[in-house]
Coordinates of C-alpha atoms and ligand atoms in Angstrom, one line a residue:
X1 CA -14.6 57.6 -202.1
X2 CA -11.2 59.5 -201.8
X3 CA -12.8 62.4 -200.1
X4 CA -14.5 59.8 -197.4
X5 CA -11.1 58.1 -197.0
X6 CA -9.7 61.3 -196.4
X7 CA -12.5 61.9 -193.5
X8 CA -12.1 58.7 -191.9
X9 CA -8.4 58.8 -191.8
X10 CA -9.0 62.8 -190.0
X11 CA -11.7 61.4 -187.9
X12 CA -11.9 58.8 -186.0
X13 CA -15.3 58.9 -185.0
X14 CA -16.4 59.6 -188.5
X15 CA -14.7 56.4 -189.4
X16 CA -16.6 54.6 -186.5
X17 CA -19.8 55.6 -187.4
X18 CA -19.6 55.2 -191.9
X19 CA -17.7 52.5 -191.1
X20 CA -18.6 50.6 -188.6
X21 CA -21.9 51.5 -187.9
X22 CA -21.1 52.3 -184.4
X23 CA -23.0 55.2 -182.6
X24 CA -20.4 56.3 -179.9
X25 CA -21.6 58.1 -176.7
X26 CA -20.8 61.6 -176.7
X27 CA -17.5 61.2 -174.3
X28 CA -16.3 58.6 -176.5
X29 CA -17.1 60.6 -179.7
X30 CA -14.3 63.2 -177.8
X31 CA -11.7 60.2 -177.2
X32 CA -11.9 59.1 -180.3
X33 CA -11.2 62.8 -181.3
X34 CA -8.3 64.2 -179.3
X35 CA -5.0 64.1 -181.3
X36 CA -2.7 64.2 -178.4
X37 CA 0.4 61.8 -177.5
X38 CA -0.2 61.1 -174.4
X39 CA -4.2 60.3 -172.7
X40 CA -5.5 59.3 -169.6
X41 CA -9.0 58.1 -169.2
X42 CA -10.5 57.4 -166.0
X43 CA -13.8 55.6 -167.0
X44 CA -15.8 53.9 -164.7
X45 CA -17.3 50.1 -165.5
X46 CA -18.8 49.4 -168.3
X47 CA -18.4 52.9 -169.7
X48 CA -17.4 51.1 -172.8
X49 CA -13.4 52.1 -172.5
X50 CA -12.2 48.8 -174.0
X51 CA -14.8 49.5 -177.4
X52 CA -13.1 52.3 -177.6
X53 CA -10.0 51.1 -177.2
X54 CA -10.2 48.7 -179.8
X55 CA -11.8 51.3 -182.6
X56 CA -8.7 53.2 -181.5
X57 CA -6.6 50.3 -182.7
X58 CA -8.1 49.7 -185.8
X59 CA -8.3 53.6 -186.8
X60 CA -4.3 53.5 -186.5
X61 CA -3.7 49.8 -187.8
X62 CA -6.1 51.3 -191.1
X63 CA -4.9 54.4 -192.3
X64 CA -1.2 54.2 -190.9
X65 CA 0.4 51.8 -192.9
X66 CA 3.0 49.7 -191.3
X67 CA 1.9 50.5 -187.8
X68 CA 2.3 48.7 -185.1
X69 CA -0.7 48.6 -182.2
X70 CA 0.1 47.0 -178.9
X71 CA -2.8 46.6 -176.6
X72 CA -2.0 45.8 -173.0
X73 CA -4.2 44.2 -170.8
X74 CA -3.8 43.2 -166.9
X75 CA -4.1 39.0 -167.9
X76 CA -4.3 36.4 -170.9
X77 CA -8.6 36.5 -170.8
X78 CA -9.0 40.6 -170.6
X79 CA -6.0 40.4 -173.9
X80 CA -8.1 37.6 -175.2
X81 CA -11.2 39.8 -174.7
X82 CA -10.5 42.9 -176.1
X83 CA -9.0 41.5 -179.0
X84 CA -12.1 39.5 -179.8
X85 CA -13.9 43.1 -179.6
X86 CA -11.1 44.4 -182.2
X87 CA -11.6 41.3 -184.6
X88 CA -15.7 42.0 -184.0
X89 CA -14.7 45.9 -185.1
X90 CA -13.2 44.4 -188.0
X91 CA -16.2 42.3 -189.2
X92 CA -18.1 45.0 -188.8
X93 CA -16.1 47.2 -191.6
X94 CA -18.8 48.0 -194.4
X95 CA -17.3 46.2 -197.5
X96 CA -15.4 48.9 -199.1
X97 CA -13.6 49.4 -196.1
X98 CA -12.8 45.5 -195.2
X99 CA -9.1 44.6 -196.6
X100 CA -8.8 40.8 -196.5
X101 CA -6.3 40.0 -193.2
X102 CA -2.7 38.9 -194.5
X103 CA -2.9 36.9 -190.7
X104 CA -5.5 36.6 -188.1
X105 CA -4.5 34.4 -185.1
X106 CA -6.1 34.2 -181.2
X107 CA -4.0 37.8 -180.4
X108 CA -2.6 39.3 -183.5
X109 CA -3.7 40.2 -187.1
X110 CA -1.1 41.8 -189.5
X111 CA -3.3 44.1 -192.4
X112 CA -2.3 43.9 -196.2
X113 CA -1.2 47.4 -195.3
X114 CA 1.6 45.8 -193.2
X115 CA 0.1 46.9 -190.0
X116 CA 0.2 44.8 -186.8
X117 CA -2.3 44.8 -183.9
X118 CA -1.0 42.8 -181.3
X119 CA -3.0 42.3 -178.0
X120 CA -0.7 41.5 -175.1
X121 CA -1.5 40.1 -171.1
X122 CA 0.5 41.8 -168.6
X123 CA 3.7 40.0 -168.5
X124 CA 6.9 42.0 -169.4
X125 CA 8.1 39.2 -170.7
X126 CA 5.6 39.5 -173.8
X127 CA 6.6 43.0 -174.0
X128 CA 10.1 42.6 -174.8
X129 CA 11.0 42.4 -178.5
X130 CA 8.7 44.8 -180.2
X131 CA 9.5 48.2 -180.9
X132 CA 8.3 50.9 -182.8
X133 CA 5.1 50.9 -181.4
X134 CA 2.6 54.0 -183.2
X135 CA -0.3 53.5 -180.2
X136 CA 0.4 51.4 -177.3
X137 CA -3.3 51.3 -175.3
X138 CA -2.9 49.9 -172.0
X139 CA -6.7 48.6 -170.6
X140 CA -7.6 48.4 -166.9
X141 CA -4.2 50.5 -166.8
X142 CA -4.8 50.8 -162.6
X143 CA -4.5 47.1 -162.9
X144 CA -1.1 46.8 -165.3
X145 CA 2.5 46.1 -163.4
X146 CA 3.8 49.4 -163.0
X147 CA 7.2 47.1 -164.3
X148 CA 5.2 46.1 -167.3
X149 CA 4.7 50.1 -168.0
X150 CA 7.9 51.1 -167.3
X151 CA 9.3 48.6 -170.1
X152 CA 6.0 50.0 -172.3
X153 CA 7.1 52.8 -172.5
X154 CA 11.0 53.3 -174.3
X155 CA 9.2 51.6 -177.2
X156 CA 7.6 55.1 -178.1
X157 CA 10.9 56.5 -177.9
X158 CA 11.9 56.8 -182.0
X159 CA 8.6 56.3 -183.3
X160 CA 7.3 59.1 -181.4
X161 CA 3.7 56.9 -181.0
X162 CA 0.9 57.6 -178.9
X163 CA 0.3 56.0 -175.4
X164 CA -3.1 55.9 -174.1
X165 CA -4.1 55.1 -170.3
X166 CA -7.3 53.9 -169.8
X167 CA -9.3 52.3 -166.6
X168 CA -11.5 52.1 -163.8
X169 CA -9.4 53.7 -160.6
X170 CA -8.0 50.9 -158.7
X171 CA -6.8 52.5 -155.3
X172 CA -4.3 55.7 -155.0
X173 CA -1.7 53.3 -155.8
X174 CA 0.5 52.6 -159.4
X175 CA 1.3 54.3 -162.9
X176 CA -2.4 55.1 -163.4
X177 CA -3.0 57.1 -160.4
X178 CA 0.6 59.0 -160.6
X179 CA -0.1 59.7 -163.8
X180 CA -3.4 61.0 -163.2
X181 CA -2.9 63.2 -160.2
X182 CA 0.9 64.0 -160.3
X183 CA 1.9 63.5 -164.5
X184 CA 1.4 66.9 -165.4
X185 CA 0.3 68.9 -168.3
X186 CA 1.7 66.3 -170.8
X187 CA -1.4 64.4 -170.1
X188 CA -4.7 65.2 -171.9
X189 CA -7.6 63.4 -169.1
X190 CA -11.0 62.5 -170.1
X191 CA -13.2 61.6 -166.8
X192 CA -16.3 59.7 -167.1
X193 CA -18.4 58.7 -163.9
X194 CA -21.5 56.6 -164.0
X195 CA -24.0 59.0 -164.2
X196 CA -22.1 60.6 -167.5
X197 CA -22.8 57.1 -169.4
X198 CA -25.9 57.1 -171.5
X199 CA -26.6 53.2 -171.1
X200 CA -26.0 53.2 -167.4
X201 CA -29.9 53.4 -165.6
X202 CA -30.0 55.4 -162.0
X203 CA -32.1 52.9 -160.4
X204 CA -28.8 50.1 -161.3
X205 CA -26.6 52.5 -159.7
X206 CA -29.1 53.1 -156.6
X207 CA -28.7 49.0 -156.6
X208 CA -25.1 48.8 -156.9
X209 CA -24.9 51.2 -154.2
X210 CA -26.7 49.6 -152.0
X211 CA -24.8 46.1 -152.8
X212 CA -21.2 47.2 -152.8
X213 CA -21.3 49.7 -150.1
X214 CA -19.7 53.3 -150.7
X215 CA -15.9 52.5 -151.0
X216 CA -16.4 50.2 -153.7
X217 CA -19.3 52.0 -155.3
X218 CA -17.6 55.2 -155.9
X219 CA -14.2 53.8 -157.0
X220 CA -16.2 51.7 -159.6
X221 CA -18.7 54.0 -160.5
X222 CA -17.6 57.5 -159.6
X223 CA -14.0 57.4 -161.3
X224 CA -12.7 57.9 -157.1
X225 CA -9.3 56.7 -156.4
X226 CA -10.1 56.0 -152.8
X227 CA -7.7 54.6 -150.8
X228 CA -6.8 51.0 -150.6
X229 CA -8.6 49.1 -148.0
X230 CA -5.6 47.8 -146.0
X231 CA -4.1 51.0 -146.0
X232 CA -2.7 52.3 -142.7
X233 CA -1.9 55.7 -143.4
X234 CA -3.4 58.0 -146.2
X235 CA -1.5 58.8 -149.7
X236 CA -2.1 62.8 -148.5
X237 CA -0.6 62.1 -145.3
X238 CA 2.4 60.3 -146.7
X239 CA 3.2 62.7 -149.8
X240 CA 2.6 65.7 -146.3
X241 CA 5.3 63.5 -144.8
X242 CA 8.1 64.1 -147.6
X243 CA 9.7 67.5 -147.3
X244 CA 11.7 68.3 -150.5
X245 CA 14.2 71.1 -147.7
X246 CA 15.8 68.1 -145.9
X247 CA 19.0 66.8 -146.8
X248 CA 18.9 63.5 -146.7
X249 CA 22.3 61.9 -144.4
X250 CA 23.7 59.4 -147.1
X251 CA 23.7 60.9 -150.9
X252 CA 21.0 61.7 -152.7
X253 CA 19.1 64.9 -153.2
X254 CA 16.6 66.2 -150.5
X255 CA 12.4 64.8 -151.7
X256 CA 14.1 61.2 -153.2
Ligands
ATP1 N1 -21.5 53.7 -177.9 C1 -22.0 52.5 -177.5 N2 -23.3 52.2 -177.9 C2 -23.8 51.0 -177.6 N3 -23.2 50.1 -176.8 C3 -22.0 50.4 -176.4 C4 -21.3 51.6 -176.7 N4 -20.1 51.6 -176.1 C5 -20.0 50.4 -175.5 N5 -21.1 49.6 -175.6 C6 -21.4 48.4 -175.0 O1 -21.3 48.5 -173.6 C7 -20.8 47.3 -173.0 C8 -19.6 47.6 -172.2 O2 -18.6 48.1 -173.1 P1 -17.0 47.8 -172.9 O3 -16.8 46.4 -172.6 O4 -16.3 48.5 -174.0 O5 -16.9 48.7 -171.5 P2 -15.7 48.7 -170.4 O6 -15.7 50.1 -169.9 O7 -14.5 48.2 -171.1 O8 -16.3 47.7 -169.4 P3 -15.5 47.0 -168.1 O9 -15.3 48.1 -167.1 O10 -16.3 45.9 -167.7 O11 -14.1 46.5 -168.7 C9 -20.6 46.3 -174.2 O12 -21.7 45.5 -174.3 C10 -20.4 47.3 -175.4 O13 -20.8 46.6 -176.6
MG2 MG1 -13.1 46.7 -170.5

């Protein structure tokens, strides 16, 4: 029993397979295993990024007492969502494993262990007033108020916490896409296109294809940031555009 704990605790995908019974894809089987502070994973639909999101939570919320899990998502329903799929997670603990929930309610559930998961829609304004945060996950980050992240973010600051970035691209636009192409080593990336999914058929991709044309189909299903539809100018010839040797005429340092 000890000696299992002990694995789980290590192993996160140990833990999701004794204990929950869940078979992760191989990709997700490596999520679930990097130990770094600081992920980005550019999945495309129905990769099963929010699953793994919420096994994520409850790894932490289990074996770190007194944790504290904030999940972001983009709106109330995709919060709503993926906490559903974290209370499912829970239900799905063998026995052994379950702890009875000191409180349960529509977006939070506090452990007997003291931890907190605490799924949030993407509103600063909900953000404000926790702190401490061991694993913030943002979902569908492309699609989270680069505000909202900003304020995400100092809560890491003394609990030294994880913060994981995970979504479909969503234009070369916001926090996501910076992050991804220009955040630098600090960044572990995982990078799962369509075809990299086990439970995705190639004849439903040969019929998305055909129904949402090529822009759509490989931002959605190929993990491309493509550029944004009204967009006049590309983000390669913009970043060209800024030259980091002029002096700018009022203040500043040349490249802000
Ligand atoms: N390893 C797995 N084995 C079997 N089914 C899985 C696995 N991972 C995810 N699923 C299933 O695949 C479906 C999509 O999963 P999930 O909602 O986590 O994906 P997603 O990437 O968040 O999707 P979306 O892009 O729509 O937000 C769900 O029905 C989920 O139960
Ligand atoms: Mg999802």
């Amino acid at each position: 029993m000890l000696a299992s704990d002990l694995r789980h605790a290590l192993d996160p995908a140990a833990f999701a397979k004794d204990a929950l019974c869940f078979e992760p894809d191989p990709w997700q089987e490596d999520a679930l295993r990097l130990r770094g502070k600081r992920l980005l994973l550019n999945c495309c639909r129905q990769s099963g990024k929010s699953t793994t999101a919420a096994i994520l939570a409850l790894h932490t919320a289990l074996f770190r007492p007194a944790s504290l899990v904030l999940l972001v998502s983009p709106s109330l329903r995709q919060s709503s969502e993926l906490f559903r799929k974290v209370q499912d997670m829970f239900k799905a603990l063998t026995p052994v494993a379950r702890q009875v929930l000191v409180e349960d309610n529509r977006l939070s559930l506090v452990m007997p262990n003291k931890s907190r998961i605490v799924s949030l829609p993407g509103k600063e304004g909900t953000i404000r007033g926790f702190s401490g945060a061991s694993l913030i996950i943002e979902d569908e980050a492309a699609r989270v108020p680069d505000e909202l992240y900003k304020a995400v973010r100092p809560m890491l600051a003394v609990s030294g916490g994880r913060l994981i970035l995970m979504s479909t691209p969503f234009g070369k636009r916001g926090h996501f896409f910076h992050e991804w192409d220009e955040g630098g080593s600090t960044w572990e990336r995982i990078r799962i296109p369509a075809p990299a999914c086990p439970r995705i058929a190639a004849d439903f991709l040969a019929e998305e294809r055909q129904a949402l044309g090529d822009w759509w189909f490989r931002q959605e299903y190929l993990c491309e940031f493509a550029e944004t539809v009204d967009q006049a100018f590309s983000y390669e010839h913009v970043a060209r555009a800024v030259s980091t040797e002029i002096k700018p005429l009022f203040g500043g340092e040349p490249g802000e």
